[in-house]
Amino acid sequence: MAYKTFDIRGNEIVQHDLQDKGDWCEKGASFEEVFVRRYPHLELIINPEKQSNIYAPDLSYRESGLYADLKTQNTPFFLSGAKYGIDPQYAVTFNEKDFLRYRENYPGIDIYFWVDWQAIRFVGTTEISVQPMVGVWRLKYADMLKAVASASLHVYTQRVGDQKGNAKGSFVLDLKGGAFTRIA
């Protein structure tokens, strides 16, 4: 399905290849540095294990060393209302692949969703808009398990034969669903 997204000024947003995992990982690393500096009260640091393990969680707590991970989301899942009954204003996606890795290797991890809707209008077969929104929500491990248990899994049709390591699907979660705590 062909579609376009637009920012608050009405300018079309042209995304880099959404399937280029390497590019998105690089951007993610720079977001982590900014996040740690912007929210010092969270007492988070870049996880030192990332130096030797690219799959290690992004962050750790300064004092305890417990893990946290960052999910930066700039584009709403505009079709979440029609497909899954979740208002796109508050819908975030959470890769199934990450969930499985956390459950297997990192019980107790906190996940931070840093939302800054850069895209606020979607034009495809229908037109959908959201309000600009910026904030940080924390999802504790136990709440993550509960949220995923009742969430829909969105399968990325363009990744069915993916060989680049991209997630094949993501859980669609509702920031207002009770599992999340807004912290900023």
mmCIF file of C-alpha atoms in Angstrom:
data_model
loop_
_atom_site.group_PDB
_atom_site.id
_atom_site.type_symbol
_atom_site.label_atom_id
_atom_site.label_comp_id
_atom_site.label_asym_id
_atom_site.label_seq_id
_atom_site.Cartn_x
_atom_site.Cartn_y
_atom_site.Cartn_z
ATOM 1 C CA MET A 1 0.000 0.000 0.000
ATOM 2 C CA ALA A 2 1.447 3.364 -0.997
ATOM 3 C CA TYR A 3 1.141 6.102 1.584
ATOM 4 C CA LYS A 4 2.708 9.381 2.663
ATOM 5 C CA THR A 5 3.293 10.901 6.081
ATOM 6 C CA PHE A 6 3.536 14.572 6.964
ATOM 7 C CA ASP A 7 5.000 16.613 9.821
ATOM 8 C CA ILE A 8 3.376 19.399 11.850
ATOM 9 C CA ARG A 9 4.222 21.975 9.143
ATOM 10 C CA GLY A 10 2.612 19.867 6.426
ATOM 11 C CA ASN A 11 5.931 18.775 4.920
ATOM 12 C CA GLU A 12 6.123 15.244 3.590
ATOM 13 C CA ILE A 13 8.440 12.987 5.581
ATOM 14 C CA VAL A 14 10.632 10.832 3.391
ATOM 15 C CA GLN A 15 11.944 7.872 5.368
ATOM 16 C CA HIS A 16 15.178 6.043 4.744
ATOM 17 C CA ASP A 17 14.634 2.391 3.774
ATOM 18 C CA LEU A 18 12.534 0.977 6.616
ATOM 19 C CA GLN A 19 14.161 -2.435 6.119
ATOM 20 C CA ASP A 20 17.753 -1.161 6.533
ATOM 21 C CA LYS A 21 18.378 -2.481 10.032
ATOM 22 C CA GLY A 22 21.987 -1.234 10.161
ATOM 23 C CA ASP A 23 20.948 2.372 9.577
ATOM 24 C CA TRP A 24 18.230 2.183 12.232
ATOM 25 C CA CYS A 25 20.632 0.640 14.751
ATOM 26 C CA GLU A 26 23.119 3.473 14.187
ATOM 27 C CA LYS A 27 20.393 6.064 14.730
ATOM 28 C CA GLY A 28 19.278 4.195 17.831
ATOM 29 C CA ALA A 29 22.735 4.454 19.375
ATOM 30 C CA SER A 30 22.741 8.235 19.003
ATOM 31 C CA PHE A 31 19.232 8.410 20.514
ATOM 32 C CA GLU A 32 20.485 6.486 23.554
ATOM 33 C CA GLU A 33 23.193 9.081 24.236
ATOM 34 C CA VAL A 34 20.688 11.931 23.973
ATOM 35 C CA PHE A 35 18.142 10.121 26.151
ATOM 36 C CA VAL A 36 20.642 9.513 28.976
ATOM 37 C CA ARG A 37 21.677 13.185 28.944
ATOM 38 C CA ARG A 38 18.127 14.532 28.674
ATOM 39 C CA TYR A 39 16.743 12.447 31.555
ATOM 40 C CA PRO A 40 19.548 12.347 34.158
ATOM 41 C CA HIS A 41 17.072 11.795 37.004
ATOM 42 C CA LEU A 42 16.500 8.250 35.688
ATOM 43 C CA GLU A 43 20.109 7.430 36.719
ATOM 44 C CA LEU A 44 20.744 5.533 33.473
ATOM 45 C CA ILE A 45 24.001 5.027 31.581
ATOM 46 C CA ILE A 46 24.858 3.406 28.276
ATOM 47 C CA ASN A 47 25.245 -0.270 29.095
ATOM 48 C CA PRO A 48 29.017 -1.006 29.103
ATOM 49 C CA GLU A 49 28.287 -4.524 27.766
ATOM 50 C CA LYS A 50 27.312 -2.977 24.421
ATOM 51 C CA GLN A 51 31.030 -2.555 23.708
ATOM 52 C CA SER A 52 31.414 -6.308 23.272
ATOM 53 C CA ASN A 53 27.822 -7.475 22.653
ATOM 54 C CA ILE A 54 25.706 -5.573 20.143
ATOM 55 C CA TYR A 55 22.621 -7.458 21.362
ATOM 56 C CA ALA A 56 23.020 -6.360 24.993
ATOM 57 C CA PRO A 57 20.338 -4.021 26.353
ATOM 58 C CA ASP A 58 20.947 -0.371 25.543
ATOM 59 C CA LEU A 59 21.082 0.986 29.072
ATOM 60 C CA SER A 60 21.737 0.104 32.673
ATOM 61 C CA TYR A 61 20.984 1.827 35.946
ATOM 62 C CA ARG A 62 24.007 3.674 37.330
ATOM 63 C CA GLU A 63 23.779 2.289 40.882
ATOM 64 C CA SER A 64 22.272 -1.180 40.554
ATOM 65 C CA GLY A 65 23.585 -2.173 37.128
ATOM 66 C CA LEU A 66 20.162 -3.611 36.277
ATOM 67 C CA TYR A 67 19.225 -3.428 32.617
ATOM 68 C CA ALA A 68 16.923 -1.119 30.693
ATOM 69 C CA ASP A 69 16.272 -0.752 26.985
ATOM 70 C CA LEU A 70 15.161 2.217 24.915
ATOM 71 C CA LYS A 71 12.515 2.200 22.200
ATOM 72 C CA THR A 72 12.461 5.519 20.337
ATOM 73 C CA GLN A 73 9.259 6.032 18.374
ATOM 74 C CA ASN A 74 8.747 8.986 16.044
ATOM 75 C CA THR A 75 5.987 7.705 13.769
ATOM 76 C CA PRO A 76 2.624 6.599 15.121
ATOM 77 C CA PHE A 77 1.178 3.299 13.966
ATOM 78 C CA PHE A 78 -1.502 5.161 12.043
ATOM 79 C CA LEU A 79 -3.460 2.027 11.101
ATOM 80 C CA SER A 80 -3.590 0.651 14.663
ATOM 81 C CA GLY A 81 -7.159 1.853 15.174
ATOM 82 C CA ALA A 82 -8.552 0.149 12.091
ATOM 83 C CA LYS A 83 -6.455 -3.010 12.480
ATOM 84 C CA TYR A 84 -6.263 -3.505 16.250
ATOM 85 C CA GLY A 85 -8.676 -1.096 17.945
ATOM 86 C CA ILE A 86 -5.904 1.026 19.520
ATOM 87 C CA ASP A 87 -6.028 4.791 19.056
ATOM 88 C CA PRO A 88 -2.965 5.662 16.903
ATOM 89 C CA GLN A 89 -2.335 8.625 19.195
ATOM 90 C CA TYR A 90 -1.224 6.130 21.878
ATOM 91 C CA ALA A 91 -0.170 3.037 19.911
ATOM 92 C CA VAL A 92 3.456 1.929 20.100
ATOM 93 C CA THR A 93 5.095 -1.126 18.584
ATOM 94 C CA PHE A 94 7.352 -3.568 20.378
ATOM 95 C CA ASN A 95 9.340 -6.076 18.323
ATOM 96 C CA GLU A 96 8.486 -9.692 19.054
ATOM 97 C CA LYS A 97 12.172 -10.521 18.606
ATOM 98 C CA ASP A 98 13.146 -8.111 21.413
ATOM 99 C CA PHE A 99 10.410 -9.464 23.687
ATOM 100 C CA LEU A 100 11.639 -13.030 23.237
ATOM 101 C CA ARG A 101 15.251 -12.006 23.890
ATOM 102 C CA TYR A 102 14.305 -10.118 27.069
ATOM 103 C CA ARG A 103 12.176 -12.976 28.354
ATOM 104 C CA GLU A 104 14.970 -15.473 27.717
ATOM 105 C CA ASN A 105 17.998 -13.461 28.852
ATOM 106 C CA TYR A 106 16.997 -10.341 30.783
ATOM 107 C CA PRO A 107 14.202 -10.971 33.294
ATOM 108 C CA GLY A 108 13.611 -7.798 35.268
ATOM 109 C CA ILE A 109 14.533 -5.410 32.446
ATOM 110 C CA ASP A 110 12.731 -2.054 32.200
ATOM 111 C CA ILE A 111 11.787 -0.774 28.756
ATOM 112 C CA TYR A 112 11.533 2.946 28.080
ATOM 113 C CA PHE A 113 9.396 4.157 25.189
ATOM 114 C CA TRP A 114 10.543 7.629 24.142
ATOM 115 C CA VAL A 115 7.774 9.018 21.965
ATOM 116 C CA ASP A 116 8.081 12.140 19.826
ATOM 117 C CA TRP A 117 5.551 12.091 17.010
ATOM 118 C CA GLN A 118 7.408 13.668 14.108
ATOM 119 C CA ALA A 119 4.781 12.372 11.685
ATOM 120 C CA ILE A 120 1.294 13.528 12.571
ATOM 121 C CA ARG A 121 -0.667 12.894 9.359
ATOM 122 C CA PHE A 122 -0.980 9.779 7.236
ATOM 123 C CA VAL A 123 -2.439 9.803 3.736
ATOM 124 C CA GLY A 124 -3.088 6.445 2.071
ATOM 125 C CA THR A 125 -6.394 4.842 1.198
ATOM 126 C CA THR A 126 -7.638 6.886 4.134
ATOM 127 C CA GLU A 127 -6.357 9.954 5.982
ATOM 128 C CA ILE A 128 -5.469 9.696 9.671
ATOM 129 C CA SER A 129 -4.088 12.393 11.968
ATOM 130 C CA VAL A 130 -2.743 12.476 15.509
ATOM 131 C CA GLN A 131 -1.773 15.355 17.767
ATOM 132 C CA PRO A 132 1.913 16.119 18.305
ATOM 133 C CA MET A 133 3.010 14.223 21.422
ATOM 134 C CA VAL A 134 6.270 13.948 23.326
ATOM 135 C CA GLY A 135 6.877 11.842 26.406
ATOM 136 C CA VAL A 136 8.605 8.927 28.064
ATOM 137 C CA TRP A 137 6.778 5.850 29.321
ATOM 138 C CA ARG A 138 8.320 3.013 31.334
ATOM 139 C CA LEU A 139 7.215 -0.587 30.975
ATOM 140 C CA LYS A 140 8.450 -2.788 33.817
ATOM 141 C CA TYR A 141 9.247 -6.419 33.051
ATOM 142 C CA ALA A 142 6.191 -7.946 34.798
ATOM 143 C CA ASP A 143 3.906 -5.414 33.087
ATOM 144 C CA MET A 144 5.571 -6.170 29.747
ATOM 145 C CA LEU A 145 4.684 -9.853 30.140
ATOM 146 C CA LYS A 146 1.039 -8.981 30.857
ATOM 147 C CA ALA A 147 0.796 -6.402 28.056
ATOM 148 C CA VAL A 148 2.226 -8.765 25.442
ATOM 149 C CA ALA A 149 -0.031 -11.627 26.585
ATOM 150 C CA SER A 150 -3.091 -9.625 25.560
ATOM 151 C CA ALA A 151 -1.576 -7.718 22.607
ATOM 152 C CA SER A 152 -2.056 -8.264 18.900
ATOM 153 C CA LEU A 153 0.980 -9.222 16.849
ATOM 154 C CA HIS A 154 1.356 -7.165 13.686
ATOM 155 C CA VAL A 155 3.212 -9.137 11.010
ATOM 156 C CA TYR A 156 5.325 -7.095 8.584
ATOM 157 C CA THR A 157 4.408 -8.463 5.162
ATOM 158 C CA GLN A 158 7.447 -6.787 3.544
ATOM 159 C CA ARG A 159 9.749 -8.755 5.896
ATOM 160 C CA VAL A 160 8.435 -12.266 5.315
ATOM 161 C CA GLY A 161 11.626 -13.343 3.517
ATOM 162 C CA ASP A 162 13.920 -10.893 5.328
ATOM 163 C CA GLN A 163 17.553 -11.982 5.684
ATOM 164 C CA LYS A 164 18.837 -8.763 7.316
ATOM 165 C CA GLY A 165 17.835 -9.616 10.878
ATOM 166 C CA ASN A 166 14.764 -7.397 11.007
ATOM 167 C CA ALA A 167 11.900 -8.356 13.290
ATOM 168 C CA LYS A 168 9.141 -10.113 11.376
ATOM 169 C CA GLY A 169 6.444 -8.771 13.686
ATOM 170 C CA SER A 170 5.701 -6.375 16.516
ATOM 171 C CA PHE A 171 3.203 -6.327 19.326
ATOM 172 C CA VAL A 172 0.891 -3.327 19.201
ATOM 173 C CA LEU A 173 0.663 -1.795 22.677
ATOM 174 C CA ASP A 174 -1.483 0.987 24.097
ATOM 175 C CA LEU A 175 0.328 3.615 26.181
ATOM 176 C CA LYS A 176 -2.981 4.221 27.984
ATOM 177 C CA GLY A 177 -3.593 0.511 28.606
ATOM 178 C CA GLY A 178 -2.446 0.503 32.237
ATOM 179 C CA ALA A 179 0.855 -1.372 31.798
ATOM 180 C CA PHE A 180 2.857 1.802 31.192
ATOM 181 C CA THR A 181 3.916 4.508 33.627
ATOM 182 C CA ARG A 182 4.435 7.960 32.150
ATOM 183 C CA ILE A 183 7.608 9.416 33.607
ATOM 184 C CA ALA A 184 8.223 12.497 31.466
#
